[in-house]
Tab-separated table of C-alpha atoms in Angstrom:
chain	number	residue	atom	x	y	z
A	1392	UNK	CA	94.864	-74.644	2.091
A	1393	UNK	CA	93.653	-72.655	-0.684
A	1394	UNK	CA	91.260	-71.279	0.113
A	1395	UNK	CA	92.748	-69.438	2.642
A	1396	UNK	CA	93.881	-67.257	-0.043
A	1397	UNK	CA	90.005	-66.108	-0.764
A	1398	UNK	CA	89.237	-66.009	3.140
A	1399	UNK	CA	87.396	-63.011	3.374
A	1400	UNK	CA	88.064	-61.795	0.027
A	1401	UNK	CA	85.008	-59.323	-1.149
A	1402	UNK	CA	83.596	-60.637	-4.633
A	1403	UNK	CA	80.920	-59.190	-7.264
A	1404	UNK	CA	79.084	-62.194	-9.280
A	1405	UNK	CA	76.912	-60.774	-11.815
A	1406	UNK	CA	74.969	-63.545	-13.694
A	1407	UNK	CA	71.120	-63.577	-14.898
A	1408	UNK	CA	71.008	-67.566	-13.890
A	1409	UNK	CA	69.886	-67.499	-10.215
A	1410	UNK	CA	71.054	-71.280	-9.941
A	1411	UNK	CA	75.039	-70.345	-11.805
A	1412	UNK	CA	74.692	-67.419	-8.524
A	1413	UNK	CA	73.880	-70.417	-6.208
A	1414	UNK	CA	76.359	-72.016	-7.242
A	1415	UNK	CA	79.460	-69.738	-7.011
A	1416	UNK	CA	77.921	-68.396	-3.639
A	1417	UNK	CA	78.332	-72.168	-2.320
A	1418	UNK	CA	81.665	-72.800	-3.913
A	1419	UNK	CA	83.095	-69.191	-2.541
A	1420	UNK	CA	81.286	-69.419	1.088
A	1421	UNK	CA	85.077	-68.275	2.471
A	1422	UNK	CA	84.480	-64.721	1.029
A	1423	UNK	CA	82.400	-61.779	1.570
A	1424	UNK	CA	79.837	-62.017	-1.665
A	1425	UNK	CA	77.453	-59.510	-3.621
A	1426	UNK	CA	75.554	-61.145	-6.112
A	1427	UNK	CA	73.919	-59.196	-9.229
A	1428	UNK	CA	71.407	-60.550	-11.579
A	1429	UNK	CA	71.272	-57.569	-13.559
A	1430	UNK	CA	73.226	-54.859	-15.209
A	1431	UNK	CA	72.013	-52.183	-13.220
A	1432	UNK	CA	72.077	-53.622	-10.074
A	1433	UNK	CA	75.830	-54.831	-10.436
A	1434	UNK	CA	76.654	-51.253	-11.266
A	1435	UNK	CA	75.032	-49.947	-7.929
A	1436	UNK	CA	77.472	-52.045	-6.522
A	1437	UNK	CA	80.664	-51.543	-8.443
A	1438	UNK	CA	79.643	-47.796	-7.837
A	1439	UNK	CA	78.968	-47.853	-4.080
A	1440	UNK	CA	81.635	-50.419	-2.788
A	1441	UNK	CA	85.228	-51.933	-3.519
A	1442	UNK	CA	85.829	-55.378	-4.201
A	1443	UNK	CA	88.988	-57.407	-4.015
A	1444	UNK	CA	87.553	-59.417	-7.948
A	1445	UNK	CA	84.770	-59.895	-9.936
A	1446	UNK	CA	83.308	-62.444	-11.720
A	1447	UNK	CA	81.153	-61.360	-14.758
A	1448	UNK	CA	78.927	-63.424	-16.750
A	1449	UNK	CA	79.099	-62.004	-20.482
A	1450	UNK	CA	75.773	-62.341	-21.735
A	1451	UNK	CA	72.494	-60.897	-20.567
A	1452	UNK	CA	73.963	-58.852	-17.708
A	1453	UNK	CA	76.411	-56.804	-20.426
A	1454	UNK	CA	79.465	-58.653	-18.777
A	1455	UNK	CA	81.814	-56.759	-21.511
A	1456	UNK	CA	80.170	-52.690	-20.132
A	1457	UNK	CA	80.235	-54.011	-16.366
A	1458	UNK	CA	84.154	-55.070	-17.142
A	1459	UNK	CA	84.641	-51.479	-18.264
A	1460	UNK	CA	83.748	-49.910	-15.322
A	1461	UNK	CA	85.467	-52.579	-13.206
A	1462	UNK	CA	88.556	-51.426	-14.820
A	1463	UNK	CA	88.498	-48.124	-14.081
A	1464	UNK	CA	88.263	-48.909	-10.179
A	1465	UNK	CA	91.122	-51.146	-10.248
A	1466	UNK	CA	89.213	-54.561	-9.938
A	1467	UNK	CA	90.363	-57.441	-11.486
A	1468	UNK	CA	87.249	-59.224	-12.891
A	1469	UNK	CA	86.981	-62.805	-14.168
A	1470	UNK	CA	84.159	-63.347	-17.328
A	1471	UNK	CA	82.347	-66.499	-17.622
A	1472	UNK	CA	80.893	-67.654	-20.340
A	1473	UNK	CA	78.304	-70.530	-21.007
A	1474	UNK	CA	79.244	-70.711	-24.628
A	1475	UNK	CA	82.331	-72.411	-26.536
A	1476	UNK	CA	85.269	-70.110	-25.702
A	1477	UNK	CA	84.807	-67.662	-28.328
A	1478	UNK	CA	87.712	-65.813	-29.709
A	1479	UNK	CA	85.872	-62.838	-30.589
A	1480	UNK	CA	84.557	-62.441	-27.324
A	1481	UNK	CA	87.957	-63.547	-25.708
A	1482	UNK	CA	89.628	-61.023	-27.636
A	1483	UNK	CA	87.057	-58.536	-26.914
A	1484	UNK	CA	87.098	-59.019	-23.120
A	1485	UNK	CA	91.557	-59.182	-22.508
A	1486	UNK	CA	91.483	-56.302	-24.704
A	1487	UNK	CA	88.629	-54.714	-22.316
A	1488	UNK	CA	91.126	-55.609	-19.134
A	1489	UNK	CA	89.492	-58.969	-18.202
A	1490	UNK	CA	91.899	-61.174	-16.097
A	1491	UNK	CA	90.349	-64.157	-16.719
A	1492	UNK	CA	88.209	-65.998	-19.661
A	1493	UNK	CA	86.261	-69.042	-18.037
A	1494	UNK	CA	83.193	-71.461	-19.450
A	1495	UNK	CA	80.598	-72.110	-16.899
A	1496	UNK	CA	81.697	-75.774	-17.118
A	1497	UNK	CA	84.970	-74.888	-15.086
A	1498	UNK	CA	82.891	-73.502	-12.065
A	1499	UNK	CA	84.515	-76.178	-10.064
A	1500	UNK	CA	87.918	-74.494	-10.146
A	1501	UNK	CA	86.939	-70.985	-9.739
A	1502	UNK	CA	88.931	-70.831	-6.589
A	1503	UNK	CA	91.755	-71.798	-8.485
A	1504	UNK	CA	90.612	-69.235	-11.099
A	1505	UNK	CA	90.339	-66.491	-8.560
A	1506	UNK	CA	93.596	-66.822	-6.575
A	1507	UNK	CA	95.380	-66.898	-10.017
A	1508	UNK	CA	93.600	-63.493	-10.842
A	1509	UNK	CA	94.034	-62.118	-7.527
A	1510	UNK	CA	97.602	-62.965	-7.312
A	1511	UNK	CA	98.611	-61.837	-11.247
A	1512	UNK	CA	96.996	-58.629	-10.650
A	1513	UNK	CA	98.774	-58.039	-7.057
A	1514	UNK	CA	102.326	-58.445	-8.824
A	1515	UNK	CA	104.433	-56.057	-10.420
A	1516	UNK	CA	104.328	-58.237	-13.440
A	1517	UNK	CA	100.444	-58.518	-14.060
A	1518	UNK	CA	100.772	-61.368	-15.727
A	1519	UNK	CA	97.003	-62.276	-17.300
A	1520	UNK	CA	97.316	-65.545	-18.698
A	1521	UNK	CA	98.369	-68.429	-16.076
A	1522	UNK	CA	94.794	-69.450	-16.681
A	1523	UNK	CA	94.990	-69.525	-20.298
A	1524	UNK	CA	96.964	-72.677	-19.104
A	1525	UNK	CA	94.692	-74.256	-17.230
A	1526	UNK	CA	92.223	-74.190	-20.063
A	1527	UNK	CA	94.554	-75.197	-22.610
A	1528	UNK	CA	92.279	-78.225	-23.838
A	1529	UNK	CA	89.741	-76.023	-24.779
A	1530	UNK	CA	91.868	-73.679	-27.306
A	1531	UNK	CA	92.819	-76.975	-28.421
């Protein structure tokens, strides 16, 4: 099963929606959550605890700063986005060290999204971009 994978996996969501928090809380009940609705809160967190991912939303919590320091703690972090994919902010965010480029409308998989993450950034290899594949119709 796979969600096995994220069984007691510890997770940051940051997102100013309390409903798109609701959400992922529901569809990740198997891990350990912290949920942030604001930039300074999520960097209370990020500064006080460790986390196996994170999941960032881009706008209104400053997704792209919160990714920074995420990076420098070693945590993979996933940014969603309610917008188009934009590639100026995709760009922006892989170049930044994000893992993972998601729209909000692909909430459904983000266990999918996650255990690709988790997995890529595990291996030697670090590969970033197995969910570039999974969103292919999107780019297209």
């Amino acid at each position: 099963m796979e969600s096995e994978a994220l069984k007691n996996k510890r997770l940051l969501i940051v997102d100013d929606e309390p409903d798109i928090l609701e959400t992922l809380i529901e569809l990740l009940d198997m891990c350990i959550v912290d949920t942030a609705p604001s930039y300074e809160t999520a960097l209370t967190f990020l500064e006080k605890n460790t986390y196996d991912a994170a999941i960032f939303d881009i706008m209104g919590v400053r997704g792209l700063d919160l990714l920074k320091v995420a990076v420098t703690r070693d945590i993979p972090a996933l940014m969603l986005t309610a917008h188009a994919l934009d590639p100026g902010t995709l760009v922006s965010s892989i170049k930044a060290g994000a893992r993972a480029y998601v729209p909000k409308d692909e909430m459904a998989d983000i266990q999918d999204f996650l255990i690709d993450l988790m997995a890529a950034h595990e291996g030697a290899a670090h590969k970033h971009f197995k969910w570039f594949a999974r969103l292919k119709p999107f780019f297209d």
